[in-house]
Coordinates of N, CA and C and ligand atoms in Angstrom, one line a residue:
M1 N -8.8 -0.2 14.4 CA -8.2 1.1 14.5 C -6.9 1.4 13.9
I2 N -6.4 1.9 12.7 CA -5.1 2.1 12.3 C -4.2 3.2 13.1
Q3 N -3.1 2.7 13.7 CA -2.3 3.8 14.2 C -1.2 3.7 13.5
T4 N -0.4 3.0 12.7 CA 0.6 3.2 12.2 C 0.6 2.6 10.6
I5 N 1.1 3.4 10.1 CA 1.3 3.1 8.5 C 3.0 3.1 8.2
A6 N 3.4 1.8 7.5 CA 4.5 2.2 6.9 C 4.5 2.3 5.3
I7 N 5.5 3.2 5.0 CA 5.4 3.7 3.6 C 7.0 3.6 2.9
G8 N 6.9 3.4 1.7 CA 8.1 3.2 1.1 C 8.2 3.4 -0.3
C9 N 9.1 3.9 -1.0 CA 9.0 4.1 -2.5 C 10.3 3.9 -3.0
D10 N 10.6 4.1 -4.5 CA 11.7 4.3 -5.1 C 11.5 5.8 -5.6
H11 N 12.6 6.3 -6.5 CA 12.8 7.5 -7.2 C 11.4 7.8 -7.6
A12 N 10.8 6.9 -8.7 CA 9.5 7.2 -9.4 C 8.3 7.4 -8.4
G13 N 8.4 6.5 -7.4 CA 7.1 6.7 -6.1 C 7.2 8.2 -5.5
F14 N 8.5 8.5 -5.2 CA 9.1 9.7 -4.3 C 8.0 10.9 -4.8
I15 N 7.6 11.2 -5.7 CA 6.8 12.4 -6.1 C 5.4 12.3 -5.3
Y16 N 4.9 11.6 -4.8 CA 3.8 11.3 -4.1 C 3.5 11.2 -2.6
K17 N 5.0 10.7 -2.1 CA 5.5 10.2 -1.0 C 4.9 11.0 -0.1
D18 N 5.6 12.2 -0.1 CA 5.5 13.3 1.2 C 3.9 13.7 1.2
A19 N 3.4 13.6 0.0 CA 1.9 14.4 0.1 C 0.9 13.1 0.9
I20 N 1.2 11.9 0.5 CA 0.8 10.7 1.3 C 0.9 10.9 3.1
A21 N 2.5 11.0 3.1 CA 2.6 11.0 4.5 C 1.8 12.2 5.2
A22 N 1.6 13.1 4.6 CA 0.9 14.3 5.2 C -0.6 14.1 5.5
R23 N -1.1 13.4 4.5 CA -2.5 13.2 4.5 C -2.7 12.1 5.8
L24 N -1.8 11.2 5.8 CA -1.6 10.2 7.0 C -1.5 10.8 8.3
K25 N -0.7 11.7 8.5 CA -0.5 12.7 9.5 C -1.9 13.3 10.0
E26 N -2.4 14.0 9.0 CA -3.8 14.9 9.2 C -4.7 13.6 9.9
R27 N -4.5 12.3 9.5 CA -5.7 11.8 10.0 C -5.0 11.1 11.3
G28 N -4.2 11.6 11.6 CA -3.7 11.1 13.2 C -2.9 9.8 13.1
I29 N -2.6 9.3 12.0 CA -1.9 8.0 12.0 C -0.4 8.5 12.0
Q30 N 0.3 7.3 12.5 CA 1.9 7.4 12.5 C 2.6 7.1 11.3
V31 N 3.6 7.6 11.0 CA 4.0 7.0 9.4 C 5.6 6.5 9.7
L32 N 5.7 5.4 9.5 CA 7.2 4.7 9.5 C 7.5 4.8 8.2
N33 N 8.7 5.9 7.9 CA 9.2 6.3 6.5 C 10.5 5.2 6.2
F34 N 10.5 4.2 5.2 CA 11.4 3.7 5.2 C 12.2 4.2 3.8
G35 N 12.2 5.7 3.2 CA 12.7 6.2 2.0 C 11.8 5.4 1.0
A36 N 12.1 5.9 -0.4 CA 13.3 6.6 -0.5 C 12.9 8.0 -0.5
D37 N 14.1 8.7 -0.2 CA 13.8 10.5 0.0 C 14.3 11.3 -0.8
S38 N 14.4 10.7 -2.1 CA 14.9 11.7 -2.8 C 14.4 11.3 -4.2
A39 N 14.6 12.0 -5.6 CA 14.4 11.3 -7.0 C 15.6 10.7 -7.7
E40 N 16.7 10.6 -6.7 CA 17.7 9.8 -7.2 C 17.5 8.5 -7.6
S41 N 18.0 7.6 -8.5 CA 17.5 6.4 -8.7 C 17.8 5.5 -8.0
V42 N 17.0 4.3 -7.5 CA 17.1 3.6 -6.3 C 16.8 2.2 -6.8
D43 N 16.6 1.2 -6.2 CA 16.4 -0.2 -6.3 C 14.9 -0.1 -5.5
Y44 N 13.7 -0.5 -6.0 CA 12.5 -0.4 -5.5 C 12.4 -1.7 -4.5
P45 N 13.2 -2.7 -4.7 CA 13.2 -3.8 -3.5 C 13.5 -3.2 -2.2
D46 N 14.8 -2.7 -1.9 CA 15.3 -2.0 -1.0 C 14.0 -1.0 0.2
F47 N 13.3 -0.6 -0.5 CA 12.3 0.0 0.1 C 11.1 -0.8 0.5
A48 N 10.7 -1.5 -0.6 CA 9.4 -2.4 -0.3 C 9.6 -3.6 0.6
H49 N 10.7 -4.1 0.8 CA 11.0 -5.2 1.6 C 10.8 -4.6 3.2
P50 N 11.3 -3.6 3.3 CA 11.1 -2.9 5.0 C 9.7 -2.6 5.3
V51 N 9.1 -2.2 4.3 CA 7.4 -1.7 4.5 C 6.9 -3.2 4.8
A52 N 7.0 -4.1 4.0 CA 6.5 -5.5 4.2 C 7.0 -6.2 5.4
D53 N 8.3 -6.0 5.7 CA 8.4 -6.6 7.0 C 7.8 -6.1 8.3
A54 N 7.7 -4.5 8.1 CA 7.0 -4.2 9.2 C 5.9 -4.4 9.5
V55 N 5.0 -4.5 8.3 CA 3.6 -4.9 8.4 C 3.7 -6.4 8.8
E56 N 4.5 -7.3 8.4 CA 4.3 -8.9 8.7 C 4.8 -9.1 10.0
H57 N 5.6 -8.1 10.7 CA 6.0 -8.2 12.2 C 5.4 -7.5 13.1
G58 N 4.1 -6.8 12.4 CA 3.3 -6.0 13.4 C 3.6 -4.5 14.0
K59 N 4.7 -3.9 13.0 CA 5.3 -2.7 13.6 C 4.1 -1.7 13.0
A60 N 3.4 -2.1 11.9 CA 2.6 -1.4 11.4 C 1.3 -2.3 11.0
Q61 N 0.0 -1.7 10.8 CA -1.1 -2.4 10.5 C -1.2 -2.3 9.2
M62 N -0.9 -1.4 8.2 CA -0.7 -1.5 6.7 C 0.5 -0.9 6.5
G63 N 0.5 -1.2 5.2 CA 1.7 -0.6 4.0 C 1.3 0.3 3.1
I64 N 2.0 1.3 2.5 CA 2.0 1.8 1.3 C 3.3 1.9 0.4
V65 N 3.4 1.6 -0.4 CA 4.5 1.2 -1.6 C 4.5 2.1 -2.9
L66 N 5.1 2.7 -3.5 CA 4.9 3.5 -4.8 C 6.3 3.4 -5.3
C67 N 5.8 2.7 -6.9 CA 7.4 2.8 -8.1 C 6.5 3.6 -9.1
G68 N 7.2 3.5 -10.2 CA 6.7 3.7 -11.4 C 5.1 3.1 -11.8
T69 N 5.1 1.9 -12.1 CA 4.0 0.9 -12.0 C 3.2 0.7 -10.8
G70 N 3.8 0.5 -9.8 CA 3.6 0.0 -8.5 C 3.7 -1.6 -8.5
N71 N 4.0 -2.2 -9.8 CA 4.2 -3.5 -9.9 C 5.3 -4.0 -9.1
G72 N 6.5 -3.5 -9.4 CA 7.7 -4.0 -8.8 C 7.7 -4.2 -7.1
V73 N 7.4 -3.0 -6.7 CA 7.0 -3.0 -5.1 C 6.0 -3.8 -4.5
A74 N 5.0 -4.0 -5.6 CA 4.4 -5.0 -5.0 C 4.7 -6.2 -5.2
M75 N 5.2 -6.7 -6.2 CA 5.6 -8.2 -6.4 C 6.8 -8.5 -5.1
T76 N 7.5 -7.1 -4.8 CA 8.4 -7.2 -3.5 C 8.0 -7.9 -2.2
A77 N 6.7 -6.8 -2.2 CA 6.2 -7.1 -0.8 C 5.3 -8.4 -0.6
N78 N 4.9 -8.9 -1.9 CA 3.9 -10.0 -1.8 C 4.7 -11.2 -1.6
K79 N 6.2 -11.3 -1.3 CA 7.1 -12.5 -1.1 C 6.9 -12.4 0.2
H80 N 6.5 -11.5 1.2 CA 6.4 -11.7 2.9 C 5.1 -12.5 3.3
Q81 N 5.5 -13.5 4.2 CA 4.2 -14.2 4.8 C 3.1 -13.0 4.9
G82 N 1.8 -13.5 4.9 CA 0.8 -12.4 5.8 C 0.6 -11.2 4.5
I83 N 1.4 -11.0 3.8 CA 1.4 -9.9 3.2 C 0.4 -10.0 1.6
R84 N -0.5 -9.1 1.6 CA -1.2 -9.1 0.7 C -1.3 -7.7 -0.1
A85 N -0.6 -7.4 -1.0 CA -0.2 -5.9 -1.6 C -0.9 -6.1 -2.8
A86 N -1.7 -4.8 -2.9 CA -2.6 -4.9 -4.2 C -2.3 -3.3 -4.9
L87 N -2.0 -3.8 -6.4 CA -2.0 -2.7 -7.1 C -3.1 -2.2 -7.6
C88 N -3.1 -0.8 -7.2 CA -4.4 -0.1 -7.3 C -4.7 1.0 -8.2
W89 N -5.3 1.4 -9.2 CA -5.1 2.3 -10.2 C -6.7 3.3 -10.2
T90 N -7.7 2.7 -9.8 CA -8.7 3.5 -9.6 C -9.5 3.3 -8.0
E91 N -10.1 4.2 -7.7 CA -10.8 4.5 -6.6 C -11.8 3.2 -6.3
E92 N -12.5 2.4 -7.2 CA -13.0 1.1 -7.4 C -12.2 0.2 -6.8
V93 N -11.0 -0.2 -7.7 CA -10.2 -1.0 -7.2 C -9.5 -0.9 -5.7
A94 N -9.2 0.2 -5.5 CA -8.7 0.3 -3.9 C -9.6 0.0 -2.7
R95 N -11.2 0.2 -3.5 CA -12.1 -0.3 -2.4 C -12.4 -1.9 -2.6
L96 N -12.3 -2.3 -3.6 CA -12.5 -3.9 -4.0 C -11.5 -4.6 -3.0
V97 N -10.1 -4.2 -3.2 CA -9.1 -5.0 -2.7 C -9.1 -4.9 -1.0
R98 N -9.9 -4.0 -0.4 CA -10.0 -4.3 1.1 C -11.5 -5.1 1.1
Q99 N -12.3 -5.0 0.7 CA -13.6 -5.7 0.9 C -13.5 -7.2 0.4
H100 N -12.9 -7.5 -0.7 CA -12.7 -8.8 -1.0 C -11.4 -9.6 -0.6
N101 N -10.4 -8.6 -0.7 CA -8.9 -9.3 -0.6 C -8.3 -9.0 0.9
D102 N -9.0 -8.2 1.7 CA -8.2 -8.0 2.6 C -6.8 -7.3 2.8
A103 N -6.5 -6.5 1.5 CA -5.3 -6.2 1.0 C -4.6 -5.3 2.5
N104 N -3.2 -5.7 2.8 CA -2.9 -4.8 3.9 C -1.8 -4.1 3.2
V105 N -1.5 -4.1 2.1 CA -0.5 -3.2 1.5 C -1.1 -2.6 0.3
L106 N -0.9 -1.2 0.1 CA -1.5 -0.5 -1.1 C -0.1 -0.3 -1.9
A107 N -0.6 -0.6 -3.4 CA 0.5 -0.3 -4.2 C 0.1 0.8 -5.3
I108 N 0.8 1.8 -5.2 CA 0.3 2.7 -6.2 C 1.5 3.0 -7.5
P109 N 0.8 3.0 -8.6 CA 1.9 3.1 -9.7 C 2.0 4.8 -10.2
A110 N 3.0 5.1 -9.6 CA 2.9 6.6 -9.4 C 3.1 7.6 -10.9
R111 N 3.4 6.8 -11.9 CA 3.9 7.2 -13.0 C 2.5 7.4 -13.8
F112 N 1.2 6.7 -13.1 CA 0.0 6.4 -13.9 C -1.0 6.9 -13.5
V113 N -1.0 7.4 -12.0 CA -2.4 8.1 -11.4 C -1.6 9.5 -11.1
S114 N -2.8 10.5 -10.9 CA -2.5 11.6 -10.4 C -2.5 11.6 -9.0
E115 N -1.9 12.9 -8.7 CA -1.9 12.9 -6.9 C -3.1 12.7 -6.3
A116 N -4.2 13.7 -6.8 CA -5.2 13.9 -6.3 C -6.0 12.1 -6.4
L117 N -5.7 11.4 -7.5 CA -6.4 9.9 -7.2 C -5.5 9.4 -6.2
A118 N -3.9 9.3 -6.1 CA -3.0 8.7 -5.1 C -4.0 8.9 -3.7
L119 N -4.0 10.0 -3.5 CA -4.4 10.4 -2.1 C -5.9 9.9 -1.9
A120 N -6.8 9.8 -2.9 CA -8.1 9.3 -2.8 C -8.4 7.7 -2.6
M121 N -7.3 7.2 -3.1 CA -7.0 5.6 -3.1 C -6.8 5.2 -1.5
V122 N -5.6 6.4 -1.2 CA -5.2 6.1 0.3 C -6.3 6.2 1.3
D123 N -7.2 7.4 1.1 CA -8.4 7.4 2.0 C -9.5 6.1 1.7
I124 N -9.6 5.8 0.5 CA -10.7 4.6 0.6 C -9.9 3.2 1.1
F125 N -8.6 3.3 0.8 CA -8.1 1.9 1.4 C -8.3 2.1 2.9
L126 N -8.1 3.0 3.5 CA -7.8 3.0 5.1 C -9.2 3.0 5.5
D127 N -10.4 3.7 4.9 CA -11.7 3.7 5.1 C -12.7 2.3 5.0
T128 N -12.2 1.7 4.1 CA -12.9 0.4 3.6 C -12.6 -0.9 4.4
P129 N -13.5 -1.3 5.2 CA -13.4 -2.6 5.8 C -13.5 -3.9 5.1
F130 N -12.8 -4.9 5.4 CA -12.9 -6.4 4.9 C -14.3 -6.7 4.8
E131 N -15.4 -7.4 4.1 CA -16.2 -7.8 4.1 C -16.3 -9.4 4.7
G132 N -15.1 -10.1 4.9 CA -15.3 -11.2 5.4 C -16.1 -12.2 4.7
G133 N -17.0 -13.0 5.3 CA -17.9 -14.1 4.6 C -17.0 -15.1 3.5
R134 N -17.7 -15.0 2.6 CA -17.0 -15.9 1.3 C -15.8 -15.3 1.0
H135 N -15.3 -14.2 1.4 CA -14.0 -13.6 0.9 C -12.7 -14.2 2.1
E136 N -13.4 -14.4 3.2 CA -12.2 -15.0 4.2 C -12.0 -16.2 3.7
R137 N -12.8 -17.1 3.3 CA -12.3 -18.7 3.1 C -11.5 -18.2 2.0
R138 N -11.5 -17.4 1.0 CA -10.8 -17.5 -0.1 C -9.2 -16.8 0.2
V139 N -9.4 -15.9 1.2 CA -8.2 -15.2 1.3 C -7.4 -15.9 2.4
R140 N -8.3 -16.9 3.0 CA -7.3 -18.2 4.0 C -6.6 -19.2 2.6
K141 N -7.1 -19.3 1.8 CA -6.8 -20.1 0.7 C -5.3 -19.6 -0.2
I142 N -5.1 -18.4 0.2 CA -3.9 -17.6 -0.7 C -2.8 -18.6 0.3
Ligands
LIG229 C1 11.9 2.5 -12.5 O1 12.5 3.5 -13.8 C2 10.8 1.9 -12.6 O2 11.0 0.5 -13.2 C3 10.0 1.5 -11.4 O3 9.8 2.2 -10.7 C4 9.0 0.6 -11.3 O4 8.1 0.9 -12.1 C5 9.5 -1.0 -11.2 O5 8.4 -1.6 -11.0

């Protein structure tokens, strides 16, 4: 049961952050917001590191990070031990990264997906369980 999700973004990801936070709250999930809180230009690692840190240290069960392409925040989050940040651009990818990779951070490319798709990917990411089995062995090898 997911109780807390950490969220962070840069200026490019900021456009969807409030909508995503509202969706999480509707679902009864507590949101740890690490900013950014405006469209003013900032450096994405300053916001992705705190999200990854919160998941790494158990303050949140999962994280959501956003930037223009989703890559900068994913690269940053994946520097943390135990973080499996997945760049997602379709609903199917969001489902597969949970089923096969047990991803614990969703990275959204805000400049390349619609708000509706971003929200749909959030729902799928949260609702899809890890399949385990052969995937467990592979994830352990990461
Ligand atoms: C900001 O212009 C952009 O570089 C950033 O949001 C992101 O796409 C980096 O990976």
